CSV table of C-alpha atoms in Angstrom, one decimal:
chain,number,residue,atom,x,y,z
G,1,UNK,CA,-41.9,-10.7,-19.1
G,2,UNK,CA,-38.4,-9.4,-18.4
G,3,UNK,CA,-37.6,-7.9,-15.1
G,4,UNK,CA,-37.1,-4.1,-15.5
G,5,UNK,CA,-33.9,-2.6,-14.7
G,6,UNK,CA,-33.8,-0.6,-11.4
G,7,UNK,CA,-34.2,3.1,-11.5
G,8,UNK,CA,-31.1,5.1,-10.5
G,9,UNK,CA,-32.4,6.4,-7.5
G,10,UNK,CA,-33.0,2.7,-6.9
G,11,UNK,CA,-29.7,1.5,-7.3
G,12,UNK,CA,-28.4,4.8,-5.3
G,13,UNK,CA,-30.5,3.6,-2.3
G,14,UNK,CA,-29.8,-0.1,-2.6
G,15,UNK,CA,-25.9,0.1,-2.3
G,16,UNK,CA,-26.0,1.9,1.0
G,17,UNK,CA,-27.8,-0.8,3.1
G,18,UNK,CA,-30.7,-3.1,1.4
G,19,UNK,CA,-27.4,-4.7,-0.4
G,20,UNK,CA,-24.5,-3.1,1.5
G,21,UNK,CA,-21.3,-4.5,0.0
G,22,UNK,CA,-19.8,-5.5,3.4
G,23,UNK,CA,-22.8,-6.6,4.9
G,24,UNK,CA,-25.3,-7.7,3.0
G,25,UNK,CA,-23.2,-9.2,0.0
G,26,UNK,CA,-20.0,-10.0,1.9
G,27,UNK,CA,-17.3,-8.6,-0.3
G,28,UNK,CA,-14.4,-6.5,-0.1
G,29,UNK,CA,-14.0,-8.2,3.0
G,30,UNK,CA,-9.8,-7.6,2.2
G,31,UNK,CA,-9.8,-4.1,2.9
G,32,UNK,CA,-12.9,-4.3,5.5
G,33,UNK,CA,-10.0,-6.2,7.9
G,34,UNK,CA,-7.1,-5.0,6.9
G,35,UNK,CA,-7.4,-1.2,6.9
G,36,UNK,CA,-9.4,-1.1,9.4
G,37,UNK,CA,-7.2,-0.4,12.7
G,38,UNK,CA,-8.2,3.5,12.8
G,39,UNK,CA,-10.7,6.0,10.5
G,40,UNK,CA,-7.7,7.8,8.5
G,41,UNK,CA,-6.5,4.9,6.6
G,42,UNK,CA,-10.2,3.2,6.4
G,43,UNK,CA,-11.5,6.5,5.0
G,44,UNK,CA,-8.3,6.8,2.4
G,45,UNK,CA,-8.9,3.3,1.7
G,46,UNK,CA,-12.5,4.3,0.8
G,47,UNK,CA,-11.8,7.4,-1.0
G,48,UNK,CA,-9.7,4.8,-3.4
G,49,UNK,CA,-12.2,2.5,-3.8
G,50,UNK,CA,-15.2,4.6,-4.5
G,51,UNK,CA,-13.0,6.9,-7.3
G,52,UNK,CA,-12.2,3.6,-9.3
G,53,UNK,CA,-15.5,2.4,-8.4
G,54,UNK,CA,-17.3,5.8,-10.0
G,55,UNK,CA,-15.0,5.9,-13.1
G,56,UNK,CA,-15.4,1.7,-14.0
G,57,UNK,CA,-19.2,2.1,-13.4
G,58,UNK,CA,-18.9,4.9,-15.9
G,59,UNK,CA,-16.9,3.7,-18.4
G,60,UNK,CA,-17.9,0.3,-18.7
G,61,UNK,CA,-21.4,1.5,-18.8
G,62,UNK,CA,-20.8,4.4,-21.7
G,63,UNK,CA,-19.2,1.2,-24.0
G,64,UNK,CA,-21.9,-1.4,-22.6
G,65,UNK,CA,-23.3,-2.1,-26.3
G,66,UNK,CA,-19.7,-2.9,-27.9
G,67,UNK,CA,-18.8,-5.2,-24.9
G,68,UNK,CA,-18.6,-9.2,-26.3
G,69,UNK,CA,-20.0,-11.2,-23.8
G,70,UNK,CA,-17.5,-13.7,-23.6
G,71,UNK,CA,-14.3,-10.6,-23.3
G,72,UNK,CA,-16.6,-8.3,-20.8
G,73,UNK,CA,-14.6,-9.6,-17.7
G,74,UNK,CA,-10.9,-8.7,-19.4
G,75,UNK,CA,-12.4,-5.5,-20.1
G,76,UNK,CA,-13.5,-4.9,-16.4
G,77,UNK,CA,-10.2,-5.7,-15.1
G,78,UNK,CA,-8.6,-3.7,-17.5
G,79,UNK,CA,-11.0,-0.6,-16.9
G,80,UNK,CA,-10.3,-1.5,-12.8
G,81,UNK,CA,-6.6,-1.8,-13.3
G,82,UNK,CA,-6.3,1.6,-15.2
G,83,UNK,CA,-8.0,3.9,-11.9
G,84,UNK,CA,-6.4,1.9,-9.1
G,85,UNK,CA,-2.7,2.5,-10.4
G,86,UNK,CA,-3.5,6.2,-11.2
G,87,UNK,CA,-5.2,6.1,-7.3
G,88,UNK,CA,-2.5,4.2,-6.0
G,89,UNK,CA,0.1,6.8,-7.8
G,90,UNK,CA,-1.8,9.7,-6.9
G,91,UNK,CA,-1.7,8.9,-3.2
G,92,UNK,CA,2.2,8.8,-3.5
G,93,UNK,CA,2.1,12.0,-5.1
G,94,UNK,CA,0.1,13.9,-2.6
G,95,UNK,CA,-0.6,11.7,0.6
G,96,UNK,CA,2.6,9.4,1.0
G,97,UNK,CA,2.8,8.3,4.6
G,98,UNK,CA,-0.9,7.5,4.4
G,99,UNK,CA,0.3,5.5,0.3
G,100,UNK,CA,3.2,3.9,2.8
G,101,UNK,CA,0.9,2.9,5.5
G,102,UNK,CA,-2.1,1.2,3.3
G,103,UNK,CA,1.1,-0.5,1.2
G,104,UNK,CA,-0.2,-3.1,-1.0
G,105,UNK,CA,-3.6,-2.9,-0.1
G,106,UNK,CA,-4.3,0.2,-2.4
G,107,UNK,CA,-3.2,-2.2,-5.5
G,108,UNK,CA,-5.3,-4.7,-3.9
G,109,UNK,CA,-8.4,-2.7,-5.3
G,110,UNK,CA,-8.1,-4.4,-8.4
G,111,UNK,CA,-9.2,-7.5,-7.5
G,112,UNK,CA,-12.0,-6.1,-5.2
G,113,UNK,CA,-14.7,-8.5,-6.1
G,114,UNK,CA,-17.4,-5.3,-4.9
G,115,UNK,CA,-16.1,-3.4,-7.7
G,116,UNK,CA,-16.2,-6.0,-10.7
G,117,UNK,CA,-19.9,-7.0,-9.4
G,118,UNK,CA,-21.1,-3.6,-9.9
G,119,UNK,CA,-19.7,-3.7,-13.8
G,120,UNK,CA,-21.4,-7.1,-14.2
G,121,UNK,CA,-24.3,-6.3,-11.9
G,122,UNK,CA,-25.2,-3.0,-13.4
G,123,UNK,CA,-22.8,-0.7,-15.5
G,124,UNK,CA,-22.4,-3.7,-18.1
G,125,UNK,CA,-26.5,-3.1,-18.4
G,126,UNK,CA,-27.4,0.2,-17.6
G,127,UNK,CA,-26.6,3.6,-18.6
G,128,UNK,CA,-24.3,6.3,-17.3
G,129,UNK,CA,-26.9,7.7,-14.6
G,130,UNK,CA,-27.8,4.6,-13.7
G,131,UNK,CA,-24.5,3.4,-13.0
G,132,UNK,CA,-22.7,6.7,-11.6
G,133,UNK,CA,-26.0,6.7,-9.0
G,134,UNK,CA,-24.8,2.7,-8.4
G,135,UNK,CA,-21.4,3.7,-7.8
G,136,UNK,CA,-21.7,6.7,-5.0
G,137,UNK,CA,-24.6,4.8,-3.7
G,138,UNK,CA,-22.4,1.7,-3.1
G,139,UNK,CA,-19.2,4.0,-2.1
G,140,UNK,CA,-21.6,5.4,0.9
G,141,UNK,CA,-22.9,1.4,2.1
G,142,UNK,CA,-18.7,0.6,1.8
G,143,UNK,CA,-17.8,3.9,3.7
G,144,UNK,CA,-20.6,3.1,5.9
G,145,UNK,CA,-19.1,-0.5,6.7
G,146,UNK,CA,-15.4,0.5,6.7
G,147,UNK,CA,-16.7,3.6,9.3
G,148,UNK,CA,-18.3,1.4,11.6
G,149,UNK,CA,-15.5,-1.4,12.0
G,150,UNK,CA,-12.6,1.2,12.0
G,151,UNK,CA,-15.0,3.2,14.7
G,152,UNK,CA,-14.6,0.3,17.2
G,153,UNK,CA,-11.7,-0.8,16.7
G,154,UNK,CA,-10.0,2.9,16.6
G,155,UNK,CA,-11.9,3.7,20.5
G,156,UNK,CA,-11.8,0.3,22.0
G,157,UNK,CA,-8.0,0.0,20.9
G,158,UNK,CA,-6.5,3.1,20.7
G,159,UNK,CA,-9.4,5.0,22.7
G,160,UNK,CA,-9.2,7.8,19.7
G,161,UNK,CA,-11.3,8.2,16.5
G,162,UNK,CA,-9.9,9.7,13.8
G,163,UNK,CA,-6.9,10.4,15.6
G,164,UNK,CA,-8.3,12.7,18.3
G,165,UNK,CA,-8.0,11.1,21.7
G,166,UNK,CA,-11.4,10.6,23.3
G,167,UNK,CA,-10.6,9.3,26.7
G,168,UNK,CA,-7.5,10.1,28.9
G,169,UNK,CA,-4.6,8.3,27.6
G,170,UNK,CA,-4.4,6.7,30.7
G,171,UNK,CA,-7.6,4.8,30.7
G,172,UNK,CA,-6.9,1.3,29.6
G,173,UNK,CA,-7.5,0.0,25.9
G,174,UNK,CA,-8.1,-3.0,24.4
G,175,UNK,CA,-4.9,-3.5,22.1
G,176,UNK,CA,-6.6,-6.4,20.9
G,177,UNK,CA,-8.9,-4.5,18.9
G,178,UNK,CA,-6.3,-2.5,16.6
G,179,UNK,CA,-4.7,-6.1,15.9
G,180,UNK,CA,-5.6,-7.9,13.2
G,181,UNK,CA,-7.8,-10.6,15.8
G,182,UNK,CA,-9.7,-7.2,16.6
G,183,UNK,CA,-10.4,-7.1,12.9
G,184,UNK,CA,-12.4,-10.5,13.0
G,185,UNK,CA,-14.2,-9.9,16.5
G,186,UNK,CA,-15.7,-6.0,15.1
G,187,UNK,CA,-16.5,-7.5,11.5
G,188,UNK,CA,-18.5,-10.9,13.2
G,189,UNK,CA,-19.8,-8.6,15.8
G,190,UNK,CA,-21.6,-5.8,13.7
G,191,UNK,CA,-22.3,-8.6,11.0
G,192,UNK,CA,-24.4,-10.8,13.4
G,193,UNK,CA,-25.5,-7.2,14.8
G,194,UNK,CA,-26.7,-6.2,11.2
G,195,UNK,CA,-28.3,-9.4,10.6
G,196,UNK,CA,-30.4,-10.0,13.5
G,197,UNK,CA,-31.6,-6.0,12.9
G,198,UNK,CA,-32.6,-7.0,9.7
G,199,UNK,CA,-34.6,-10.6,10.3
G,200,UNK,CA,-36.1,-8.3,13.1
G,201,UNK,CA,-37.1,-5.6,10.9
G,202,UNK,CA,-38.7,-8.3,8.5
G,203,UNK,CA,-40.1,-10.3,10.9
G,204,UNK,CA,-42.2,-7.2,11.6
G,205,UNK,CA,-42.8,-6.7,8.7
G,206,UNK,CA,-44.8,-9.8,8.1
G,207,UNK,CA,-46.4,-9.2,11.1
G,208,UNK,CA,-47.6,-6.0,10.1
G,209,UNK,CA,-48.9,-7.5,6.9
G,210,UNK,CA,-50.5,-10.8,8.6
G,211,UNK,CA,-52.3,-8.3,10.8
G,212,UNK,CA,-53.5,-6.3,7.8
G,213,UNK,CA,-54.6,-9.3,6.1
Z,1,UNK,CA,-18.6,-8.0,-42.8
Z,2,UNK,CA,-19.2,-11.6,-40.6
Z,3,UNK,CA,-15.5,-12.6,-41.6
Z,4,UNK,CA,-13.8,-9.9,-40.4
Z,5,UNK,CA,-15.9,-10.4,-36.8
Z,6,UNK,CA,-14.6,-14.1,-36.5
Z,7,UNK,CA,-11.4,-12.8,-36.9
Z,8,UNK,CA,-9.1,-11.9,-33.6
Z,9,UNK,CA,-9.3,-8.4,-34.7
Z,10,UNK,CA,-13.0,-8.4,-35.5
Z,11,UNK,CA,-13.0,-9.9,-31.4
Z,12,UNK,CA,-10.5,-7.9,-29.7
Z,13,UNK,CA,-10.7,-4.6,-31.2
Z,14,UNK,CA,-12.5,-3.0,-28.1
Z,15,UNK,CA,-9.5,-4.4,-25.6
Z,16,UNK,CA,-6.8,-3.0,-28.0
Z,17,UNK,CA,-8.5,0.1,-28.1
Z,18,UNK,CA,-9.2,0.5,-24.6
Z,19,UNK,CA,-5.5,-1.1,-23.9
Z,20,UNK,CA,-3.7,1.6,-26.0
Z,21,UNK,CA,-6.2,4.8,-24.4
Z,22,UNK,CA,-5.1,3.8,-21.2
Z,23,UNK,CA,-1.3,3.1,-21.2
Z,24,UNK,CA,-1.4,6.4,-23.1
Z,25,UNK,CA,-3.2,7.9,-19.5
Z,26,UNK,CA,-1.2,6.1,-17.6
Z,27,UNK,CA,1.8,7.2,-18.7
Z,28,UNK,CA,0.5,11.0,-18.7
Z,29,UNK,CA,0.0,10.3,-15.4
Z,30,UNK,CA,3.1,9.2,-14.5
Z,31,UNK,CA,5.1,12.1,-16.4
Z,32,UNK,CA,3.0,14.3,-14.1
Z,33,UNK,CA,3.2,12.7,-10.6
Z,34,UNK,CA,6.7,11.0,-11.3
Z,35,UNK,CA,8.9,14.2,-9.7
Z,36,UNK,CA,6.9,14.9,-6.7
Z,37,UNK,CA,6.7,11.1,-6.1
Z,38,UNK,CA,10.3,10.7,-6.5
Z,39,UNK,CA,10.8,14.1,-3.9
Z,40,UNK,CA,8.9,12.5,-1.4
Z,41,UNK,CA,11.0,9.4,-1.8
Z,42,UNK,CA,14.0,11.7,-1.3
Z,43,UNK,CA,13.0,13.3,1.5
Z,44,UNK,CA,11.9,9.7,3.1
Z,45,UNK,CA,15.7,8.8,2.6
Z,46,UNK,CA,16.9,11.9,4.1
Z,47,UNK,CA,14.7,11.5,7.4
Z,48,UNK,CA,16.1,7.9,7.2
Z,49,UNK,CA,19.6,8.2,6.6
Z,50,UNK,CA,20.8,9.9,9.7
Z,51,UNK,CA,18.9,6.5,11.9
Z,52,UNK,CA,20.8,3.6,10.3
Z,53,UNK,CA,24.4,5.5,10.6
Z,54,UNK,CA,23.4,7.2,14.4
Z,55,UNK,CA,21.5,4.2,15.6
Z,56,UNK,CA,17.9,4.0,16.1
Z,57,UNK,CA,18.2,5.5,19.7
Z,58,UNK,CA,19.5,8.2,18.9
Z,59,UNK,CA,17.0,9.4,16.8
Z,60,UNK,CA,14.4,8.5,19.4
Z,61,UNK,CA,12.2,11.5,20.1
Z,62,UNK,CA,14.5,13.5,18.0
Z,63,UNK,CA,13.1,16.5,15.9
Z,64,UNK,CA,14.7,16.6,11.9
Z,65,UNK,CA,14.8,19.1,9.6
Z,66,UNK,CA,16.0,18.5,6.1
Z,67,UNK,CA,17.6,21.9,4.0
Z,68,UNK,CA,18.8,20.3,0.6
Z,69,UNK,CA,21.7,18.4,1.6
Z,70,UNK,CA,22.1,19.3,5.0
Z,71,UNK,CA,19.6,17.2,7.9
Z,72,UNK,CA,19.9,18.8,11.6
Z,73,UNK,CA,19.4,16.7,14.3
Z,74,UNK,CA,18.0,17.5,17.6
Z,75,UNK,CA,17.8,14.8,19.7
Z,76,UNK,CA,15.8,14.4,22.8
Z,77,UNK,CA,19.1,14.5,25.0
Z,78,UNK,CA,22.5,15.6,24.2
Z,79,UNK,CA,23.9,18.0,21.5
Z,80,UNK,CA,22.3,19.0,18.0
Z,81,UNK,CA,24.3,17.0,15.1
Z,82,UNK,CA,24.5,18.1,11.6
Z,83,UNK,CA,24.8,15.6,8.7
Z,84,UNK,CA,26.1,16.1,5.0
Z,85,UNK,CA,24.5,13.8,2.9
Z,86,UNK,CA,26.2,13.8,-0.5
Z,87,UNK,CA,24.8,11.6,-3.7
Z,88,UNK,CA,27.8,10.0,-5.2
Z,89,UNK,CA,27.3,8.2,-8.8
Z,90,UNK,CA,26.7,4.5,-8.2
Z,91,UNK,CA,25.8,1.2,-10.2
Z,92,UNK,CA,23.6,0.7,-7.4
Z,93,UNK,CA,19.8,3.0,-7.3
Z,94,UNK,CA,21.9,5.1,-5.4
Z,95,UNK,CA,24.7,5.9,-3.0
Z,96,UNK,CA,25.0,8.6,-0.1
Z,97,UNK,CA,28.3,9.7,1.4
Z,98,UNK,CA,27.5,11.2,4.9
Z,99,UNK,CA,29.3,13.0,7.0
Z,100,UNK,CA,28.9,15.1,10.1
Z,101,UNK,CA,30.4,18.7,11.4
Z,102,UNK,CA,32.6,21.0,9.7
Z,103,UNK,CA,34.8,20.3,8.6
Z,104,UNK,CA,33.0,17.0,7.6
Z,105,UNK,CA,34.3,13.5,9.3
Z,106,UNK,CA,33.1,10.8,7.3
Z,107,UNK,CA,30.3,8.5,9.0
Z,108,UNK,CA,29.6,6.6,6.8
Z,109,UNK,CA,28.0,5.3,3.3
Z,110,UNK,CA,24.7,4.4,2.8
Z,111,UNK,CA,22.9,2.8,-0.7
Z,112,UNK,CA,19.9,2.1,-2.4
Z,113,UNK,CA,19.4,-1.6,-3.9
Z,114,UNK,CA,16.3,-3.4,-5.1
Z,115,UNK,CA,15.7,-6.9,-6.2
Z,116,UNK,CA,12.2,-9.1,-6.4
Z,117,UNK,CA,10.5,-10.5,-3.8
Z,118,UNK,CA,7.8,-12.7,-3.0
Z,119,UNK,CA,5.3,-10.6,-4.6
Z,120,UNK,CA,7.0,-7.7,-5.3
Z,121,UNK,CA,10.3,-5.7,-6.3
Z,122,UNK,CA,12.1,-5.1,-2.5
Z,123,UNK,CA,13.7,-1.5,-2.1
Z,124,UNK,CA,16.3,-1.3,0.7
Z,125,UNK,CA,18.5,1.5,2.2
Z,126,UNK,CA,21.8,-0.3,3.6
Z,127,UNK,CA,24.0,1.9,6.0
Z,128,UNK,CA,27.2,1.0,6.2
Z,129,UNK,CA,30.5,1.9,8.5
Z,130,UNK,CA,33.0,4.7,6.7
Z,131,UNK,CA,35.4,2.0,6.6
Z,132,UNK,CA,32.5,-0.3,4.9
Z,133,UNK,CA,33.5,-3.0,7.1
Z,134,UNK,CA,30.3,-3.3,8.7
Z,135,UNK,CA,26.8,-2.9,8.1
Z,136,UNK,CA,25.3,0.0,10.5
Z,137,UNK,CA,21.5,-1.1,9.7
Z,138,UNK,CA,19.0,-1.6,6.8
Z,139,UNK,CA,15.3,0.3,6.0
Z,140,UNK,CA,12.8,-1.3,3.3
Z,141,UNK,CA,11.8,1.9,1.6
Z,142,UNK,CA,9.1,-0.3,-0.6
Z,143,UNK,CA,7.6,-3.7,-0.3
Z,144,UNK,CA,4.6,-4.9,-1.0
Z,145,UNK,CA,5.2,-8.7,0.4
Z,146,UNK,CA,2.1,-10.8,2.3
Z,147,UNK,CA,0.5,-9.0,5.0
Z,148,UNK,CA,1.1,-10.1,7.8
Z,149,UNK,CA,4.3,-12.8,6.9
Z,150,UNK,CA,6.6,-11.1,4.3
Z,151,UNK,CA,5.9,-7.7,5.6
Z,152,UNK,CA,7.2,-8.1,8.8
Z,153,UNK,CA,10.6,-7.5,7.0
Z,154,UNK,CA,9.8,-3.4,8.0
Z,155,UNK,CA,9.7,-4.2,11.1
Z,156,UNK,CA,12.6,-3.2,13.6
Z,157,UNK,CA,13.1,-6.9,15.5
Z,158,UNK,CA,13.8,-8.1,11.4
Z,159,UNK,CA,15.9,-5.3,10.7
Z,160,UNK,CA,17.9,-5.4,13.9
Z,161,UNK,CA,19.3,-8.5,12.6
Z,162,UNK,CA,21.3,-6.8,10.8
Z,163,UNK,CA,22.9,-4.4,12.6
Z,164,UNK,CA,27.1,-4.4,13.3
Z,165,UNK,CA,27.4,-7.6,10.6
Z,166,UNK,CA,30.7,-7.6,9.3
Z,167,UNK,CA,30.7,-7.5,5.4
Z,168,UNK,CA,33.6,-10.0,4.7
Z,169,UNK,CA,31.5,-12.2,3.8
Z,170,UNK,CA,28.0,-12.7,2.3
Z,171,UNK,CA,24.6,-12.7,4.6
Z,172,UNK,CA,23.3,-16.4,5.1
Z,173,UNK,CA,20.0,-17.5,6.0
Z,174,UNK,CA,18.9,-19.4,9.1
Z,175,UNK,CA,15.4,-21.1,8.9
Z,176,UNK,CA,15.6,-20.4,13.0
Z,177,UNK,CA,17.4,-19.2,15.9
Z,178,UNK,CA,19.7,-21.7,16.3
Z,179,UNK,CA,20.7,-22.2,12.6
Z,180,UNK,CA,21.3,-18.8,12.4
Z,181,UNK,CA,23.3,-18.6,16.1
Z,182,UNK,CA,25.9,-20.7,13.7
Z,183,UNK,CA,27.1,-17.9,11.4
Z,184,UNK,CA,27.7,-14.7,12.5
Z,185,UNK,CA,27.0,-14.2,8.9
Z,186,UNK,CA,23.3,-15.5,9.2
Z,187,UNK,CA,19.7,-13.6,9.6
Z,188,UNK,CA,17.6,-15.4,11.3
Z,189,UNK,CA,14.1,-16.0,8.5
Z,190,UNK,CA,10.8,-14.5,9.2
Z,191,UNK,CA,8.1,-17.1,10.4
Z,192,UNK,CA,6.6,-17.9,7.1
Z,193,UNK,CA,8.1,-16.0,4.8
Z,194,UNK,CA,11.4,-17.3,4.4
Z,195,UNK,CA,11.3,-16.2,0.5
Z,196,UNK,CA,11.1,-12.6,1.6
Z,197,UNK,CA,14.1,-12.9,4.2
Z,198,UNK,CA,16.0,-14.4,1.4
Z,199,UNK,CA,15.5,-11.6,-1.0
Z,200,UNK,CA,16.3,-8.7,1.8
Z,201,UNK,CA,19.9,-10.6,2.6
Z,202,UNK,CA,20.2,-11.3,-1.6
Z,203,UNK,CA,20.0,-7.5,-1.9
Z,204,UNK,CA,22.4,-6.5,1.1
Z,205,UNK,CA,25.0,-9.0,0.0
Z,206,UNK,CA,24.2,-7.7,-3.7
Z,207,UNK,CA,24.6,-3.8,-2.8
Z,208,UNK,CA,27.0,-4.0,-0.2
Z,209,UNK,CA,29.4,-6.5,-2.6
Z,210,UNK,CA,29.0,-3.4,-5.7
Z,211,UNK,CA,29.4,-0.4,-3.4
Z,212,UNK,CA,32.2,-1.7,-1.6
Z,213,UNK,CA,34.4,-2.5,-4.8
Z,214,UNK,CA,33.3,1.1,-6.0
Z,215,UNK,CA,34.9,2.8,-3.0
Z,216,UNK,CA,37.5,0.7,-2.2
Z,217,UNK,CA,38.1,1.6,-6.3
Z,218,UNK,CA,38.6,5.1,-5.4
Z,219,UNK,CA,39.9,5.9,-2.2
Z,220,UNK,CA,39.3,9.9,-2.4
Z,221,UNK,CA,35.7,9.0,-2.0
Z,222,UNK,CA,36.3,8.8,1.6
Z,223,UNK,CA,37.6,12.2,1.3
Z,224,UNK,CA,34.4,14.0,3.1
Z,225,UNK,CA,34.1,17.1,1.7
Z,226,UNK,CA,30.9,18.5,2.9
């Protein structure tokens, strides 16, 4: 008997944590280091991704039954391609030292491997709902990854978050953090912190069971 | 009807479709957010300009305000400076005349060149003396080499480089400091990204070679006529 489809609440839920792009699937790792340095950028940076993300999700999900298997993945990429240039050219428009600052990493969307998973995973099968509730679901677990690494690194390196200065400018800082080593020591940090909260949150789990048992 | 699906047409329909909706949104998009793109480039060039003819000290700390061709200058020390900056027609992108006071003593010239990259097309802004005998300074107004190796060409230690090299002859460049200590003529290549270097130096020679025969061509361009 075939597997049924998750609901769209489902899939709303699942993209925030149970399989959180950054750290439960390990993708758009790109951006997750690169923009990371303080909030503005990582939140521009996630505004991007989650409009492309929205409009693929929809559109590859409204011409799901004319897609040929074997042409589905130029199609993505074409569908991906389309929204980053019109987000990468609307940030020059209206937000240019923030387009000059994020430089390539704007065009870089496009080959986002979070964002082509989500057409293959679930707009490719689903329906519109389905797939608009995958998309803003998995925008909020990426915002929610990109938030927490540009977090530390923003107060531990620059003693600020989201440009307003928390401690006296004084106070020492770890520079480290805002360069891109920093990157690497927040992402491994919160990933092993994420991890071992989730093998501890199951291993209770089965405790709780075995004890109901 | 199971012919005409074997055929390329019968396959592809869908991606020509969607290929032909899209560059037809794209380009709507880009008729719209071209001229407010290209202002914002404008005014980056204006807040730039007065930098690589002044020197980067200079502008340290120091407040600008850009009204249509004019850019005042306060600096953090010393005495406000007004500069004219004047588009003249160019085979290069572009090329500014700017001068300072009134009436208007010529500082100096400073164009727009672009070229490919590593990854890329390269847009520079090169300043250059009035007499264009010298190159005042470069800015990389829009790159999108390797993070991390080929951008490092925005940086200042890259761009300082450049800074006072006389433009009798064309930019070299060294793989290190010591090959490039042999030339006064040579850069001195990024760590890395040697490709990238390469192209900034093939597009300084490249504009500074065309804008120099173009005013040298007509002398009353040095005329500054704010």
């Amino acid at each position: 008997m075939p597997v049924p489809e998750p609901t769209p609440l489902e899939r709303f839920l699942n993209g925030i944590l149970p399989e959180n792009p950054v750290y439960r699937q390990l993708l758009g790792l790109c951006p997750t280091l690169a923009v990371t340095a303080a909030m503005k950028p990582a939140m521009t940076m996630v505004g991007a991704t989650a409009f492309v993300l929205i409009c693929a999700n929809l559109i590859t999900s409204l011409i799901r039954h004319l897609l040929k298997p074997h042409l589905r993945i130029l199609v993505f990429t074409l569908t991906i391609a389309t929204f980053v240039t019109i987000a990468d050219r609307t940030l020059a428009a209206f937000a240019y030292p923030m387009s000059k600052l994020l430089g390539p990493y704007v065009p870089l969307i496009i080959v986002n491997c979070m964002i082509i998973s989500r057409c293959e995973v679930c707009s490719s099968k689903q329906g519109p709902k389905a797939a608009l509730a995958d998309a803003v679901g998995v925008s909020l677990g990426f915002l929610l990854a990109l938030a927490s690494v540009a977090t530390v690194r923003e107060i531990l390196g620059n003693g600020s978050w989201f440009g307003i200065q928390l401690v006296p400018e004084s106070f020492p800082t770890l520079i480290l953090m805002i360069l891109p080593p920093g990157a690497f020591l927040a992402l491994g940090s919160l990933l092993g912190l994420a991890t071992w909260l989730g093998h501890r949150r199951r291993a209770r789990e089965s405790a709780a069971e075995a004890g109901s048992v | 009807m199971s012919r005409l699906r074997d055929t390329y047409l019968g396959q592809a329909w869908l991606i020509l479709l969607l290929a032909g909706v899209f560059g037809a949104l794209l380009a709507a998009v880009h008729l719209k957010l071209s001229p407010r793109i290209e202002d914002n480039i404008r005014a980056e060039i204006m807040r730039e300009i007065p930098g690589l003819l002044l020197g980067a000290e200079v502008m340290e700390g120091a407040s600008i305000t850009i009204e249509g061709d004019l850019v005042r200058i306060e600096p953090a020390a010393g005495e406000p400076r007004v500069l004219t900056i004047v588009e003249q027609p160019s085979e290069a992108s572009a090329l500014y005349q700017v001068a300072e006071g009134d009436p208007g003593r010529l500082l100096g010239w400073v164009a727009r060149g672009q070229d490919h990259g590593y990854a890329d097309v390269i847009e520079l802004l090169v300043g250059l003396t009035a007499d264009t005998a010298r190159i005042t300074g470069i800015y990389v107004l829009n790159q999108k080499e390797t993070p991390a190796l080929g951008d490092g060409i925005v940086r200042s230690g890259f761009r300082q480089h450049f800074v006072g090299i006389p433009t009798d002859n064309p930019l070299t460049v060294g793989r290190d400091a010591a090959e490039a200590a042999q030339s006064p003529y040579a850069i001195q290549a990024l760590t890395g990204a040697t490709v990238s270097s390469r192209s900034v130096c093939k597009i300084v020679n490249d504009t500074v070679a065309l804008v120099k025969v173009e005013i040298a061509e007509e002398p009353e361009r040095s005329d500054a006529r704010p």
